[in-house]
Amino acid sequence: MRIALKALNDRERTIICMSCGYGYSKEFKDKEIAEVLDLTSERVRQIRHSAKNKLAAAYMAAVK
């Protein structure tokens, strides 16, 4: 997981980790992440979507 997360920038990594609870005591909802990072819930969703695409691309490059 750590290697895959290196493909992301700090904000993307934070959002992905908070969303799935990796390194945190719980999974956070978009609204909670938005409050912590001073973003809107919609922006958190957009960043998470972009980060998932980056993770998928990194995975596909690694398995080739």
mmCIF file of N, CA, C and O in Angstrom:
data_model
loop_
_atom_site.group_PDB
_atom_site.id
_atom_site.type_symbol
_atom_site.label_atom_id
_atom_site.label_comp_id
_atom_site.label_asym_id
_atom_site.label_seq_id
_atom_site.Cartn_x
_atom_site.Cartn_y
_atom_site.Cartn_z
ATOM 1 N N MET A 1 0.835 -1.200 0.000
ATOM 2 C CA MET A 1 0.000 0.000 0.000
ATOM 3 C C MET A 1 0.872 1.253 0.000
ATOM 4 O O MET A 1 0.571 2.202 -0.696
ATOM 5 N N ARG A 2 1.912 1.241 0.785
ATOM 6 C CA ARG A 2 2.772 2.431 0.864
ATOM 7 C C ARG A 2 3.387 2.786 -0.488
ATOM 8 O O ARG A 2 3.489 3.955 -0.829
ATOM 9 N N ILE A 3 3.788 1.770 -1.235
ATOM 10 C CA ILE A 3 4.391 2.021 -2.542
ATOM 11 C C ILE A 3 3.378 2.660 -3.480
ATOM 12 O O ILE A 3 3.685 3.612 -4.191
ATOM 13 N N ALA A 4 2.160 2.167 -3.470
ATOM 14 C CA ALA A 4 1.108 2.724 -4.326
ATOM 15 C C ALA A 4 0.815 4.175 -3.957
ATOM 16 O O ALA A 4 0.580 5.006 -4.839
ATOM 17 N N LEU A 5 0.844 4.488 -2.680
ATOM 18 C CA LEU A 5 0.529 5.844 -2.236
ATOM 19 C C LEU A 5 1.586 6.861 -2.667
ATOM 20 O O LEU A 5 1.300 8.058 -2.714
ATOM 21 N N LYS A 6 2.768 6.399 -3.030
ATOM 22 C CA LYS A 6 3.812 7.319 -3.490
ATOM 23 C C LYS A 6 3.452 7.964 -4.823
ATOM 24 O O LYS A 6 4.014 8.989 -5.180
ATOM 25 N N ALA A 7 2.496 7.394 -5.535
ATOM 26 C CA ALA A 7 2.055 7.955 -6.815
ATOM 27 C C ALA A 7 1.181 9.191 -6.608
ATOM 28 O O ALA A 7 0.899 9.915 -7.558
ATOM 29 N N LEU A 8 0.762 9.441 -5.372
ATOM 30 C CA LEU A 8 -0.157 10.536 -5.069
ATOM 31 C C LEU A 8 0.559 11.710 -4.426
ATOM 32 O O LEU A 8 1.586 11.543 -3.762
ATOM 33 N N ASN A 9 -0.027 12.903 -4.572
ATOM 34 C CA ASN A 9 0.513 14.045 -3.845
ATOM 35 C C ASN A 9 -0.028 14.007 -2.403
ATOM 36 O O ASN A 9 -0.861 13.161 -2.063
ATOM 37 N N ASP A 10 0.445 14.908 -1.570
ATOM 38 C CA ASP A 10 0.097 14.867 -0.137
ATOM 39 C C ASP A 10 -1.405 14.952 0.113
ATOM 40 O O ASP A 10 -1.942 14.205 0.931
ATOM 41 N N ARG A 11 -2.072 15.846 -0.569
ATOM 42 C CA ARG A 11 -3.509 16.020 -0.333
ATOM 43 C C ARG A 11 -4.297 14.787 -0.782
ATOM 44 O O ARG A 11 -5.186 14.320 -0.078
ATOM 45 N N GLU A 12 -3.945 14.254 -1.944
ATOM 46 C CA GLU A 12 -4.602 13.044 -2.431
ATOM 47 C C GLU A 12 -4.374 11.880 -1.467
ATOM 48 O O GLU A 12 -5.295 11.135 -1.145
ATOM 49 N N ARG A 13 -3.130 11.743 -1.010
ATOM 50 C CA ARG A 13 -2.783 10.660 -0.087
ATOM 51 C C ARG A 13 -3.576 10.781 1.208
ATOM 52 O O ARG A 13 -4.115 9.796 1.720
ATOM 53 N N THR A 14 -3.685 11.991 1.726
ATOM 54 C CA THR A 14 -4.436 12.222 2.959
ATOM 55 C C THR A 14 -5.897 11.837 2.782
ATOM 56 O O THR A 14 -6.480 11.156 3.629
ATOM 57 N N ILE A 15 -6.496 12.251 1.677
ATOM 58 C CA ILE A 15 -7.909 11.967 1.433
ATOM 59 C C ILE A 15 -8.144 10.465 1.277
ATOM 60 O O ILE A 15 -9.077 9.918 1.869
ATOM 61 N N ILE A 16 -7.302 9.784 0.521
ATOM 62 C CA ILE A 16 -7.451 8.338 0.351
ATOM 63 C C ILE A 16 -7.296 7.628 1.690
ATOM 64 O O ILE A 16 -8.102 6.753 2.044
ATOM 65 N N CYS A 17 -6.282 7.982 2.445
ATOM 66 C CA CYS A 17 -6.045 7.327 3.739
ATOM 67 C C CYS A 17 -7.171 7.589 4.725
ATOM 68 O O CYS A 17 -7.602 6.675 5.438
ATOM 69 N N MET A 18 -7.657 8.811 4.774
ATOM 70 C CA MET A 18 -8.760 9.120 5.684
ATOM 71 C C MET A 18 -10.037 8.406 5.253
ATOM 72 O O MET A 18 -10.796 7.921 6.088
ATOM 73 N N SER A 19 -10.268 8.319 3.955
ATOM 74 C CA SER A 19 -11.485 7.674 3.442
ATOM 75 C C SER A 19 -11.563 6.201 3.815
ATOM 76 O O SER A 19 -12.638 5.695 4.123
ATOM 77 N N CYS A 20 -10.419 5.529 3.779
ATOM 78 C CA CYS A 20 -10.442 4.097 4.090
ATOM 79 C C CYS A 20 -9.885 3.784 5.470
ATOM 80 O O CYS A 20 -9.797 2.613 5.851
ATOM 81 N N GLY A 21 -9.508 4.806 6.231
ATOM 82 C CA GLY A 21 -9.050 4.596 7.599
ATOM 83 C C GLY A 21 -7.625 4.097 7.711
ATOM 84 O O GLY A 21 -7.193 3.681 8.777
ATOM 85 N N TYR A 22 -6.861 4.127 6.639
ATOM 86 C CA TYR A 22 -5.475 3.664 6.658
ATOM 87 C C TYR A 22 -4.618 4.645 7.458
ATOM 88 O O TYR A 22 -4.434 5.784 7.068
ATOM 89 N N GLY A 23 -4.131 4.202 8.610
ATOM 90 C CA GLY A 23 -3.328 5.066 9.473
ATOM 91 C C GLY A 23 -4.159 5.890 10.435
ATOM 92 O O GLY A 23 -3.628 6.722 11.168
ATOM 93 N N TYR A 24 -5.451 5.697 10.425
ATOM 94 C CA TYR A 24 -6.378 6.420 11.301
ATOM 95 C C TYR A 24 -7.195 5.408 12.096
ATOM 96 O O TYR A 24 -7.260 4.239 11.746
ATOM 97 N N SER A 25 -7.838 5.871 13.138
ATOM 98 C CA SER A 25 -8.616 4.960 13.987
ATOM 99 C C SER A 25 -10.005 4.660 13.422
ATOM 100 O O SER A 25 -10.713 3.812 13.956
ATOM 101 N N LYS A 26 -10.392 5.376 12.354
ATOM 102 C CA LYS A 26 -11.707 5.152 11.749
ATOM 103 C C LYS A 26 -11.690 5.631 10.308
ATOM 104 O O LYS A 26 -10.746 6.289 9.869
ATOM 105 N N GLU A 27 -12.747 5.284 9.569
ATOM 106 C CA GLU A 27 -12.947 5.803 8.223
ATOM 107 C C GLU A 27 -13.702 7.118 8.326
ATOM 108 O O GLU A 27 -14.664 7.225 9.077
ATOM 109 N N PHE A 28 -13.269 8.109 7.586
ATOM 110 C CA PHE A 28 -13.898 9.419 7.616
ATOM 111 C C PHE A 28 -14.837 9.589 6.430
ATOM 112 O O PHE A 28 -14.560 9.092 5.337
ATOM 113 N N LYS A 29 -15.912 10.317 6.631
ATOM 114 C CA LYS A 29 -16.840 10.661 5.562
ATOM 115 C C LYS A 29 -16.315 11.914 4.862
ATOM 116 O O LYS A 29 -15.503 12.658 5.410
ATOM 117 N N ASP A 30 -16.796 12.142 3.656
ATOM 118 C CA ASP A 30 -16.349 13.300 2.880
ATOM 119 C C ASP A 30 -16.511 14.606 3.658
ATOM 120 O O ASP A 30 -15.623 15.458 3.630
ATOM 121 N N LYS A 31 -17.626 14.749 4.334
ATOM 122 C CA LYS A 31 -17.879 15.982 5.083
ATOM 123 C C LYS A 31 -16.828 16.188 6.173
ATOM 124 O O LYS A 31 -16.343 17.302 6.385
ATOM 125 N N GLU A 32 -16.449 15.109 6.855
ATOM 126 C CA GLU A 32 -15.439 15.202 7.911
ATOM 127 C C GLU A 32 -14.068 15.547 7.331
ATOM 128 O O GLU A 32 -13.343 16.384 7.886
ATOM 129 N N ILE A 33 -13.729 14.926 6.212
ATOM 130 C CA ILE A 33 -12.456 15.222 5.555
ATOM 131 C C ILE A 33 -12.440 16.668 5.087
ATOM 132 O O ILE A 33 -11.441 17.375 5.244
ATOM 133 N N ALA A 34 -13.555 17.110 4.534
ATOM 134 C CA ALA A 34 -13.670 18.487 4.044
ATOM 135 C C ALA A 34 -13.429 19.491 5.169
ATOM 136 O O ALA A 34 -12.743 20.496 4.977
ATOM 137 N N GLU A 35 -13.970 19.215 6.337
ATOM 138 C CA GLU A 35 -13.788 20.117 7.471
ATOM 139 C C GLU A 35 -12.329 20.168 7.911
ATOM 140 O O GLU A 35 -11.796 21.244 8.192
ATOM 141 N N VAL A 36 -11.677 19.030 7.940
ATOM 142 C CA VAL A 36 -10.275 18.968 8.364
ATOM 143 C C VAL A 36 -9.376 19.696 7.370
ATOM 144 O O VAL A 36 -8.465 20.434 7.766
ATOM 145 N N LEU A 37 -9.622 19.503 6.084
ATOM 146 C CA LEU A 37 -8.765 20.073 5.040
ATOM 147 C C LEU A 37 -9.246 21.422 4.520
ATOM 148 O O LEU A 37 -8.634 21.980 3.603
ATOM 149 N N ASP A 38 -10.330 21.934 5.072
ATOM 150 C CA ASP A 38 -10.908 23.213 4.662
ATOM 151 C C ASP A 38 -11.250 23.214 3.165
ATOM 152 O O ASP A 38 -10.846 24.100 2.413
ATOM 153 N N LEU A 39 -11.984 22.170 2.754
ATOM 154 C CA LEU A 39 -12.459 22.018 1.391
ATOM 155 C C LEU A 39 -13.955 21.760 1.427
ATOM 156 O O LEU A 39 -14.520 21.541 2.486
ATOM 157 N N THR A 40 -14.586 21.744 0.264
ATOM 158 C CA THR A 40 -15.982 21.328 0.199
ATOM 159 C C THR A 40 -16.033 19.804 0.049
ATOM 160 O O THR A 40 -15.063 19.188 -0.398
ATOM 161 N N SER A 41 -17.159 19.233 0.401
ATOM 162 C CA SER A 41 -17.337 17.787 0.240
ATOM 163 C C SER A 41 -17.211 17.382 -1.222
ATOM 164 O O SER A 41 -16.664 16.327 -1.537
ATOM 165 N N GLU A 42 -17.708 18.220 -2.115
ATOM 166 C CA GLU A 42 -17.621 17.938 -3.550
ATOM 167 C C GLU A 42 -16.162 17.925 -4.008
ATOM 168 O O GLU A 42 -15.758 17.068 -4.793
ATOM 169 N N ARG A 43 -15.361 18.849 -3.504
ATOM 170 C CA ARG A 43 -13.940 18.887 -3.888
ATOM 171 C C ARG A 43 -13.219 17.643 -3.363
ATOM 172 O O ARG A 43 -12.363 17.089 -4.057
ATOM 173 N N VAL A 44 -13.560 17.204 -2.173
ATOM 174 C CA VAL A 44 -12.979 15.978 -1.626
ATOM 175 C C VAL A 44 -13.324 14.801 -2.531
ATOM 176 O O VAL A 44 -12.464 13.978 -2.861
ATOM 177 N N ARG A 45 -14.567 14.725 -2.978
ATOM 178 C CA ARG A 45 -14.989 13.652 -3.870
ATOM 179 C C ARG A 45 -14.200 13.686 -5.171
ATOM 180 O O ARG A 45 -13.737 12.654 -5.668
ATOM 181 N N GLN A 46 -14.017 14.886 -5.729
ATOM 182 C CA GLN A 46 -13.278 15.029 -6.982
ATOM 183 C C GLN A 46 -11.823 14.601 -6.828
ATOM 184 O O GLN A 46 -11.275 13.898 -7.688
ATOM 185 N N ILE A 47 -11.197 15.022 -5.744
ATOM 186 C CA ILE A 47 -9.794 14.673 -5.504
ATOM 187 C C ILE A 47 -9.655 13.162 -5.295
ATOM 188 O O ILE A 47 -8.734 12.538 -5.812
ATOM 189 N N ARG A 48 -10.581 12.554 -4.536
ATOM 190 C CA ARG A 48 -10.538 11.115 -4.306
ATOM 191 C C ARG A 48 -10.693 10.356 -5.631
ATOM 192 O O ARG A 48 -9.982 9.386 -5.893
ATOM 193 N N HIS A 49 -11.581 10.815 -6.479
ATOM 194 C CA HIS A 49 -11.786 10.189 -7.790
ATOM 195 C C HIS A 49 -10.498 10.251 -8.618
ATOM 196 O O HIS A 49 -10.072 9.247 -9.209
ATOM 197 N N SER A 50 -9.877 11.413 -8.652
ATOM 198 C CA SER A 50 -8.627 11.588 -9.388
ATOM 199 C C SER A 50 -7.523 10.699 -8.807
ATOM 200 O O SER A 50 -6.757 10.075 -9.546
ATOM 201 N N ALA A 51 -7.457 10.625 -7.487
ATOM 202 C CA ALA A 51 -6.439 9.810 -6.827
ATOM 203 C C ALA A 51 -6.637 8.329 -7.138
ATOM 204 O O ALA A 51 -5.666 7.601 -7.371
ATOM 205 N N LYS A 52 -7.875 7.880 -7.173
ATOM 206 C CA LYS A 52 -8.151 6.475 -7.509
ATOM 207 C C LYS A 52 -7.699 6.171 -8.931
ATOM 208 O O LYS A 52 -7.160 5.097 -9.196
ATOM 209 N N ASN A 53 -7.907 7.116 -9.835
ATOM 210 C CA ASN A 53 -7.444 6.924 -11.213
ATOM 211 C C ASN A 53 -5.926 6.826 -11.273
ATOM 212 O O ASN A 53 -5.367 6.007 -12.008
ATOM 213 N N LYS A 54 -5.231 7.670 -10.493
ATOM 214 C CA LYS A 54 -3.767 7.621 -10.446
ATOM 215 C C LYS A 54 -3.282 6.290 -9.885
ATOM 216 O O LYS A 54 -2.321 5.706 -10.375
ATOM 217 N N LEU A 55 -3.956 5.813 -8.829
ATOM 218 C CA LEU A 55 -3.580 4.530 -8.230
ATOM 219 C C LEU A 55 -3.778 3.385 -9.232
ATOM 220 O O LEU A 55 -2.939 2.493 -9.332
ATOM 221 N N ALA A 56 -4.867 3.427 -9.965
ATOM 222 C CA ALA A 56 -5.131 2.396 -10.967
ATOM 223 C C ALA A 56 -4.080 2.426 -12.062
ATOM 224 O O ALA A 56 -3.590 1.368 -12.498
ATOM 225 N N ALA A 57 -3.704 3.616 -12.510
ATOM 226 C CA ALA A 57 -2.686 3.744 -13.552
ATOM 227 C C ALA A 57 -1.326 3.247 -13.050
ATOM 228 O O ALA A 57 -0.601 2.560 -13.783
ATOM 229 N N ALA A 58 -0.998 3.567 -11.805
ATOM 230 C CA ALA A 58 0.263 3.100 -11.225
ATOM 231 C C ALA A 58 0.274 1.581 -11.109
ATOM 232 O O ALA A 58 1.287 0.930 -11.381
ATOM 233 N N TYR A 59 -0.855 1.018 -10.728
ATOM 234 C CA TYR A 59 -0.957 -0.435 -10.627
ATOM 235 C C TYR A 59 -0.789 -1.092 -11.996
ATOM 236 O O TYR A 59 -0.055 -2.067 -12.142
ATOM 237 N N MET A 60 -1.457 -0.553 -12.996
ATOM 238 C CA MET A 60 -1.367 -1.124 -14.348
ATOM 239 C C MET A 60 0.063 -1.034 -14.878
ATOM 240 O O MET A 60 0.539 -1.950 -15.545
ATOM 241 N N ALA A 61 0.744 0.057 -14.586
ATOM 242 C CA ALA A 61 2.140 0.199 -15.026
ATOM 243 C C ALA A 61 3.031 -0.799 -14.315
ATOM 244 O O ALA A 61 3.993 -1.318 -14.907
ATOM 245 N N ALA A 62 2.727 -1.093 -13.061
ATOM 246 C CA ALA A 62 3.560 -2.015 -12.276
ATOM 247 C C ALA A 62 3.375 -3.470 -12.702
ATOM 248 O O ALA A 62 4.320 -4.250 -12.594
ATOM 249 N N VAL A 63 2.200 -3.831 -13.169
ATOM 250 C CA VAL A 63 1.967 -5.228 -13.528
ATOM 251 C C VAL A 63 2.368 -5.563 -14.964
ATOM 252 O O VAL A 63 2.332 -6.718 -15.339
ATOM 253 N N LYS A 64 2.719 -4.581 -15.729
ATOM 254 C CA LYS A 64 3.156 -4.828 -17.119
ATOM 255 C C LYS A 64 4.574 -5.323 -17.155
ATOM 256 O O LYS A 64 5.393 -5.144 -16.406
#
